[in-house]
Coordinates of C-alpha atoms in Angstrom, one line a residue:
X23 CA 43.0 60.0 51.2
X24 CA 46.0 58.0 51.6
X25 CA 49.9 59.6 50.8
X26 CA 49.6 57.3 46.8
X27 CA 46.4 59.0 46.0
X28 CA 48.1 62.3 47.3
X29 CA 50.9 62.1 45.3
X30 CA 49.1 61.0 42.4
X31 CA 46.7 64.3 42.9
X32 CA 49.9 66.3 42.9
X33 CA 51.4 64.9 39.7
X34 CA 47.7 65.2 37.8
X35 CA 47.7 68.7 38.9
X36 CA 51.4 69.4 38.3
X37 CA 53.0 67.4 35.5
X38 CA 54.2 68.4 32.5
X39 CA 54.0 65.4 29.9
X40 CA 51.2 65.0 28.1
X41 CA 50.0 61.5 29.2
X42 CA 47.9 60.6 26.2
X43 CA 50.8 61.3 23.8
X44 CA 53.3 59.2 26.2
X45 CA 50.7 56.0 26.3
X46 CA 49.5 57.0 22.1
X47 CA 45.9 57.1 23.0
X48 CA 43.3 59.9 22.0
X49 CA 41.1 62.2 24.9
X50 CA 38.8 60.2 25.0
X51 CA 40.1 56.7 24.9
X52 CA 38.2 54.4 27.0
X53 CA 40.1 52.0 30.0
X54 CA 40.2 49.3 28.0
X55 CA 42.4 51.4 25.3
X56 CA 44.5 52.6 28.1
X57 CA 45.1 49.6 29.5
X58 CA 46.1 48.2 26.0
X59 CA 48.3 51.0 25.5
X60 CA 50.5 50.5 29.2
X61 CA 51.0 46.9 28.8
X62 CA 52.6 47.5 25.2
X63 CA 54.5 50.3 26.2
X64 CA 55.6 48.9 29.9
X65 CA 56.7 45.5 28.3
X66 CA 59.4 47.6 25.9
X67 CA 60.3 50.3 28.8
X68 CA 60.6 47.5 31.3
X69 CA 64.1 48.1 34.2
X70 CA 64.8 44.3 33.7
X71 CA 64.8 45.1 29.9
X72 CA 66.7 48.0 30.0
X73 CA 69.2 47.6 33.0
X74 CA 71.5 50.4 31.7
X75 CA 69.3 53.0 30.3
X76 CA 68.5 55.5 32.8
X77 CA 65.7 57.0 30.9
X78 CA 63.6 54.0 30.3
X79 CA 63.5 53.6 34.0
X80 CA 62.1 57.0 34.3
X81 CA 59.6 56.8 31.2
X82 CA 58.7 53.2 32.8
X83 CA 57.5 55.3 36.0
X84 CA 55.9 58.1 33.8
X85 CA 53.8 54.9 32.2
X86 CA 52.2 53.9 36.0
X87 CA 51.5 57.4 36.5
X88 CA 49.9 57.9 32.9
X89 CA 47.4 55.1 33.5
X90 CA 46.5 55.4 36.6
X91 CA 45.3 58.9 36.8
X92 CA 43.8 58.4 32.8
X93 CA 41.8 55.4 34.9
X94 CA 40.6 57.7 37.5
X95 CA 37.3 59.9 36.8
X96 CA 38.4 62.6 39.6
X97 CA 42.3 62.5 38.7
X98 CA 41.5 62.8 35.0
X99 CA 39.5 65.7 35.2
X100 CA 42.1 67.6 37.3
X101 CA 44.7 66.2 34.7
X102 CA 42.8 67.4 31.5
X103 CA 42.0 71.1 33.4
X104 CA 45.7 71.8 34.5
X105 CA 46.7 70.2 30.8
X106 CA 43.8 72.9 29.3
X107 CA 45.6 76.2 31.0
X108 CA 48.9 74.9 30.0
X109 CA 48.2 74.7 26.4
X110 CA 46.6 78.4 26.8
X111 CA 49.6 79.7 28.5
X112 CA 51.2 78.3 25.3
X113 CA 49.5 80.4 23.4
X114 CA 49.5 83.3 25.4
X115 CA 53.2 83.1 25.6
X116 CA 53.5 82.7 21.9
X117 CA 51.4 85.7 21.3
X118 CA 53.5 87.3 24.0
X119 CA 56.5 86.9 22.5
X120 CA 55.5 87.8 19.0
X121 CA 54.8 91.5 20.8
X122 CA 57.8 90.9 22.5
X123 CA 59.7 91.3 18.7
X124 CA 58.4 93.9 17.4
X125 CA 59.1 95.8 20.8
X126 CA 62.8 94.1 20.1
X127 CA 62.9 96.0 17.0
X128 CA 61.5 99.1 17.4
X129 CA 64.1 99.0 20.2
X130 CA 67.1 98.3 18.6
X131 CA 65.9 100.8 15.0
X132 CA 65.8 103.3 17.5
X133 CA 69.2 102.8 19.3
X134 CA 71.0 102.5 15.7
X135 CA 69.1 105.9 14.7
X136 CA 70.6 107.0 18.5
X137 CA 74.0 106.1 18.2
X138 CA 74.3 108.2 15.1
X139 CA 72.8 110.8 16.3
X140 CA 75.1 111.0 19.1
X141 CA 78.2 110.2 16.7
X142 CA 77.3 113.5 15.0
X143 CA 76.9 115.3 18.0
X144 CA 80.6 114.0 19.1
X145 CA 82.2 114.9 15.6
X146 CA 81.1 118.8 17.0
X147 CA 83.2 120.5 19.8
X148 CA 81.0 121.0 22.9
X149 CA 81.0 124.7 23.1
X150 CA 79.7 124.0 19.6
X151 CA 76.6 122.5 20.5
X152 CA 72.9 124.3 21.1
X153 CA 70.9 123.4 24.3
X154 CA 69.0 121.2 21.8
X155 CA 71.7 118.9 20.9
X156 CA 72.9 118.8 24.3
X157 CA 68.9 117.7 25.7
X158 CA 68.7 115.2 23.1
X159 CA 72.3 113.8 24.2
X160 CA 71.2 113.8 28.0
X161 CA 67.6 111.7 26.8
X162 CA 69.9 109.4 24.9
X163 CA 71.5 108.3 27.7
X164 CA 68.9 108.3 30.1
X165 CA 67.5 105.8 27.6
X166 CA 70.3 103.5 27.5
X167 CA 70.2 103.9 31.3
X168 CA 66.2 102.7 31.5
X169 CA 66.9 99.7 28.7
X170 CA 69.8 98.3 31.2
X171 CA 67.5 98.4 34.3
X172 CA 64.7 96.6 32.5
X173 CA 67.0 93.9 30.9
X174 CA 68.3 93.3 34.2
X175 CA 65.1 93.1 36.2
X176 CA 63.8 90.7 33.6
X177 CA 66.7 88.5 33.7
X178 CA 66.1 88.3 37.9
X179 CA 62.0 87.3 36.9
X180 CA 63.3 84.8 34.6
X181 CA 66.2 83.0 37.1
X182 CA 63.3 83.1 39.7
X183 CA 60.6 81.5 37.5
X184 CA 63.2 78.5 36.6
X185 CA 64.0 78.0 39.9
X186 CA 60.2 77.5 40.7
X187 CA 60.0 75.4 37.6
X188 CA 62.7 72.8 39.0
X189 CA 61.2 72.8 42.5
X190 CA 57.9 72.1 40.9
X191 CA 59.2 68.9 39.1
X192 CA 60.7 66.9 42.1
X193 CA 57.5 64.7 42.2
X194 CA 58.1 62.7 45.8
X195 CA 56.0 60.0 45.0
X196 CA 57.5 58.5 41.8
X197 CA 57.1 55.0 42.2
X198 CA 57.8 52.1 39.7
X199 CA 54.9 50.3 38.2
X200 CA 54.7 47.1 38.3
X201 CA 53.3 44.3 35.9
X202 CA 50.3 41.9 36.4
X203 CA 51.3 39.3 39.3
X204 CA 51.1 36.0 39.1
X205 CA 48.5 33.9 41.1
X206 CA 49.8 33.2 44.6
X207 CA 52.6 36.4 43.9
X208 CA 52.0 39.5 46.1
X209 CA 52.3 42.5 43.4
X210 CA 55.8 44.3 42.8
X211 CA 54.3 47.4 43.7
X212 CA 53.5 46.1 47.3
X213 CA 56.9 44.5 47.6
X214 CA 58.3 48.2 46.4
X215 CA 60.3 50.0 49.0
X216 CA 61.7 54.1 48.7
X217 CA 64.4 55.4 49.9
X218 CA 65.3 58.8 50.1
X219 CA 68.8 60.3 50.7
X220 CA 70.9 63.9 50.1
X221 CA 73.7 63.8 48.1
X222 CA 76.6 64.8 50.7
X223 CA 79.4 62.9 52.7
X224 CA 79.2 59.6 53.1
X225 CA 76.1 59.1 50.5
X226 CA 77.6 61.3 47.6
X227 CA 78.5 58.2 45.4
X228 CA 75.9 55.8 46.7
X229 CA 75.1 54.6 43.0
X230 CA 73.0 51.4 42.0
X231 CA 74.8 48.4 43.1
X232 CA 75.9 49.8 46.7
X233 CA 72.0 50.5 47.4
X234 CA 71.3 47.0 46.4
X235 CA 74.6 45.6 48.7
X236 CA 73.2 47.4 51.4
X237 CA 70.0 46.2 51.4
X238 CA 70.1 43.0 50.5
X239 CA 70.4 42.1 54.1
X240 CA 67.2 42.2 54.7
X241 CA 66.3 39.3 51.5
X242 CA 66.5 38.8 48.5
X243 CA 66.1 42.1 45.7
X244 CA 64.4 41.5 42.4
X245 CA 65.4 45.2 40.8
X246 CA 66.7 48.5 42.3
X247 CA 65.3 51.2 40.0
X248 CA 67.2 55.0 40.4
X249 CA 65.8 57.8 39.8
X250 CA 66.6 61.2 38.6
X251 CA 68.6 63.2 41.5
X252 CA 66.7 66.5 41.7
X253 CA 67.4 69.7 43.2
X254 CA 65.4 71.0 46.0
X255 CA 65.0 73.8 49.2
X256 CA 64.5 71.6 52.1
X257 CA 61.8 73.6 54.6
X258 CA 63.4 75.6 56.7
X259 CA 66.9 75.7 54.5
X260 CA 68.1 78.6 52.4
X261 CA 70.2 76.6 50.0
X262 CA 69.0 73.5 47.9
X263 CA 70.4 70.3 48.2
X264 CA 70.8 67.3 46.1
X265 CA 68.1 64.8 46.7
X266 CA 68.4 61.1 45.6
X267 CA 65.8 58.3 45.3
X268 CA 65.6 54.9 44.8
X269 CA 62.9 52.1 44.7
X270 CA 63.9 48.4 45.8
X271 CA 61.6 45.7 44.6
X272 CA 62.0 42.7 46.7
X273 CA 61.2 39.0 45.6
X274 CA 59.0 38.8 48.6
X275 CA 56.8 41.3 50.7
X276 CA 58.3 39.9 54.5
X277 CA 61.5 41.0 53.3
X278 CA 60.1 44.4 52.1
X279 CA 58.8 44.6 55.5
X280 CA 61.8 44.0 57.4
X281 CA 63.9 46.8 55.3
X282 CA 60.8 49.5 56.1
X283 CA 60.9 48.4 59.5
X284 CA 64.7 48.3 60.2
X285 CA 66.3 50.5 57.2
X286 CA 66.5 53.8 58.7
X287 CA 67.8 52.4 62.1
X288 CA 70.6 50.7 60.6
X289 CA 70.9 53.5 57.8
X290 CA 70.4 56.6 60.1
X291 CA 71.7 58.9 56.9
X292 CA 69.1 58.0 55.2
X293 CA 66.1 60.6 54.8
X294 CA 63.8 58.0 55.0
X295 CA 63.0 54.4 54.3
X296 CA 59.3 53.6 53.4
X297 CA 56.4 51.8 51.1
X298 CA 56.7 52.8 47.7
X299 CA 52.9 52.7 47.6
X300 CA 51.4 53.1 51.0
X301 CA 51.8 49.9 53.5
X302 CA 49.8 47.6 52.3
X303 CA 47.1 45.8 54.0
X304 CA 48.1 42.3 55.7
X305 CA 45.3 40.1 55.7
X306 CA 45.5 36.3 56.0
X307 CA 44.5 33.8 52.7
X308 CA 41.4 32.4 52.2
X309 CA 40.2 30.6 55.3
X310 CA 43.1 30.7 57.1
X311 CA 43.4 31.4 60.8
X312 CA 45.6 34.8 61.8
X313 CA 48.8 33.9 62.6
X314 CA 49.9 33.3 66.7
X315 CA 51.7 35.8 68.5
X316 CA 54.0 33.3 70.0
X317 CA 57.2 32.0 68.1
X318 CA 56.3 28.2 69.5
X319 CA 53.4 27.8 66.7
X320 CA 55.4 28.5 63.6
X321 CA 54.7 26.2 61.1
X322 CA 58.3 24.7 60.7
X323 CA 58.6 25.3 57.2
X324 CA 59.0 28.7 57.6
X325 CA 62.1 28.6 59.2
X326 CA 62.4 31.7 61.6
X327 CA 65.2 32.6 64.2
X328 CA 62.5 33.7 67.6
X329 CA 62.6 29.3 67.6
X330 CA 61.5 26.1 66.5
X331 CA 58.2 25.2 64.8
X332 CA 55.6 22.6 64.3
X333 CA 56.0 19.6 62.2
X334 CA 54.8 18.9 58.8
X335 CA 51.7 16.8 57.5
X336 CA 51.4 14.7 54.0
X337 CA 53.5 16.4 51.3
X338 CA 55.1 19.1 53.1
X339 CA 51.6 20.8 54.5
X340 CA 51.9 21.8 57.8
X341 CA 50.1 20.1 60.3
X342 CA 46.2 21.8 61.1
X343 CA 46.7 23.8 58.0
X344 CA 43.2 24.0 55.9
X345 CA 43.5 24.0 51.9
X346 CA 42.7 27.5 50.7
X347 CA 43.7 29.4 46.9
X348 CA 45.5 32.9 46.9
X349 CA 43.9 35.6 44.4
X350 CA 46.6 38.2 42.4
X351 CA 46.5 40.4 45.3
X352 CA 46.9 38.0 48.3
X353 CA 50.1 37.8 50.2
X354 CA 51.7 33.8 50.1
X355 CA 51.2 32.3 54.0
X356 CA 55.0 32.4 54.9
X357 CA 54.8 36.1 54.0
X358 CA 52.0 36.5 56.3
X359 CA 53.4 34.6 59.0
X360 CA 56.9 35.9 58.9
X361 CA 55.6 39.3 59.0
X362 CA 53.3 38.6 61.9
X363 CA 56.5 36.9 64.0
X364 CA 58.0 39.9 63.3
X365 CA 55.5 42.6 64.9
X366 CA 55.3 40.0 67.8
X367 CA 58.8 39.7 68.6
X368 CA 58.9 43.9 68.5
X369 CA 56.0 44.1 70.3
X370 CA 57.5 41.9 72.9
X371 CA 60.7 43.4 73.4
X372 CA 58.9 47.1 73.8
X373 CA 57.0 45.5 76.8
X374 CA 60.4 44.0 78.2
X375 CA 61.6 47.6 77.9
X376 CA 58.9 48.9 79.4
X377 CA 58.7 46.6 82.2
X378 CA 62.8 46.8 83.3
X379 CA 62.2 51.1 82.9
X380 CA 59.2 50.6 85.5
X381 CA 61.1 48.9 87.6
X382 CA 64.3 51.2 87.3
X383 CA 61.8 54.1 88.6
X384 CA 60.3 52.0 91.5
X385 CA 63.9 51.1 92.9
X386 CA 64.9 55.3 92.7

């Protein structure tokens, strides 16, 4: 199972919001319905539409999770069950707290009747008072004694059940989701990247347009969506900390790359730098030949700084490049290629490292 369809399992399992009411569809609305119903509601809760409304941006992300796990058999079934004991534990509660009332008055009836009891026992001079009087004041106030203990226990169970509320709502994998791509566009989702920091020192007042400065070395950013800074007990920590994250959507999916690859080496205060949905799979187009490990056959369109490339045929092609289409889903050649230069260059260097430490060892 890969870490999306985790964290999707989590949030059908753990959520709150009541997904059918959030896309306007009924139990058993069918995926065509569904899908109907996200592309309305995703067009008006759009980032780009709503650049300064925080809570579009989070509603937007609540969308993606809606239909996805409404789409899926197995993640709609654990949905509806965990959405089936909440709406019991409504009830239960509701019932609960109806008992809880009458308790509440019968409670406080009998500590009015009690504090007039006792006022007439204090308008009487002690020696005054029979051993009666003087056992009902004792259970009096062992009474009031008992009533403070259990008020005070319950208000401990109650700070401890919120806390375990909050923890329970940081959802790790919220991710943005994105719309249809065009043919020949690699999907938003896979250009996605998350980023993941504590709010402390240096990154305390990291806001929306210093993430997008900071990593807009790396190419060229379509969006920077924030979310909602949560609350959590790192493992291993007794104290929560303050928790940021943040999804960049790149204009193209080798830029993407190179902030996965390079973000949390240049950013080292960074939690972590990663796919937004799982690296995604790097294949080449449609009859075209994987791209060479060596800088010296790079097309020369795709400009690229490990060297010059080839030359260019009739109308810009390059030279020994066959004709071939791109689906939704395919990545666009230079995408492909510049990724692939990438890995080699890395790849290179590690074996130049490894070679000079071999050598190092044989001269000791």
């Amino acid at each position: 199972m890969t870490d999306n369809n985790k964290d999707l399992e989590d949030i059908a399992k753990n959520a709150t919001e009541d997904f059918y009411e959030l896309l306007g569809v009924t139990f058993d609305a069918d995926a065509q319905a569904i899908k109907k119903a996200y592309r309305k509601a995703s067009i008006k809760y759009h980032p780009d539409k709503n650049p300064d409304n925080k809570d579009a941006a989070d509603r937007f992300i609540y969308l993606g999770w809606a239909r996805d796990i409404l789409l899926d058999a197995n993640l709609k079934g654990d949905y509806d069950r965990a959405r089936t004991r909440r709406r019991e534990k409504v009830l239960q509660d509701e019932l609960l707290d109806g008992r809880r009332r009458k308790m509440k008055d019968d409670l406080e009836r009998r500590e009015q009747d009690g504090k007039e009891f006792v006022n007439g026992l204090k308008r009487k001079r002690a020696e005054e008072m029979s051993e009666a009087e003087k056992r009902a004041r004792e259970i009096h106030r062992l009474a009031e004694d008992g009533k403070r203990r259990r008020k005070e226990a319950q208000e401990r169970m109650e700070k401890r059940r919120k806390e375990e509320e909050e923890e329970a709502s940081f959802v790790d994998m919220s991710e943005p989701q994105p719309t249809a791509p065009q043919p020949g566009e690699t999907p938003e989702i896979d250009r996605t990247v998350k980023i993941r920091f504590q709010r402390e020192g240096d990154c305390s007042d990291w806001d929306k347009d210093r993430v997008q400065k900071m990593f807009s070395k790396y190419g060229k950013i379509d969006s920077v969506v924030m979310g909602k800074d949560k609350k959590i007990r790192p493992s291993g920590e007794k104290h929560r900390k303050v928790i940021a994250m943040v999804f960049i959507i790149y204009t193209r999916l080798d830029h993407a790359h190179a902030a996965v690859s390079d973000g949390k080496n240049d950013y080292p205060m960074l939690d972590s730098v990663s796919w937004a949905n799982g690296e995604p799979e790097i294949k080449s187009p449609m009859n075209v030949p994987s791209a060479p490990s060596t800088p010296v056959a790079t097309p020369k369109t795709f400009k690229s700084s490990f060297g010059p490339g080839i030359g260019k045929g009739v109308g810009g092609t390059p030279l020994g490049t066959p004709k071939f289409s791109f689906s939704p889903k395919t990545p666009s050649l230079q995408e492909v290629t510049m990724i692939r230069l990438k890995e080699a260059e890395k790849k290179r260097l590690e074996e130049q490292i490894r070679k000079e430490e071999a050598a190092e060892e044989v001269a000791t």
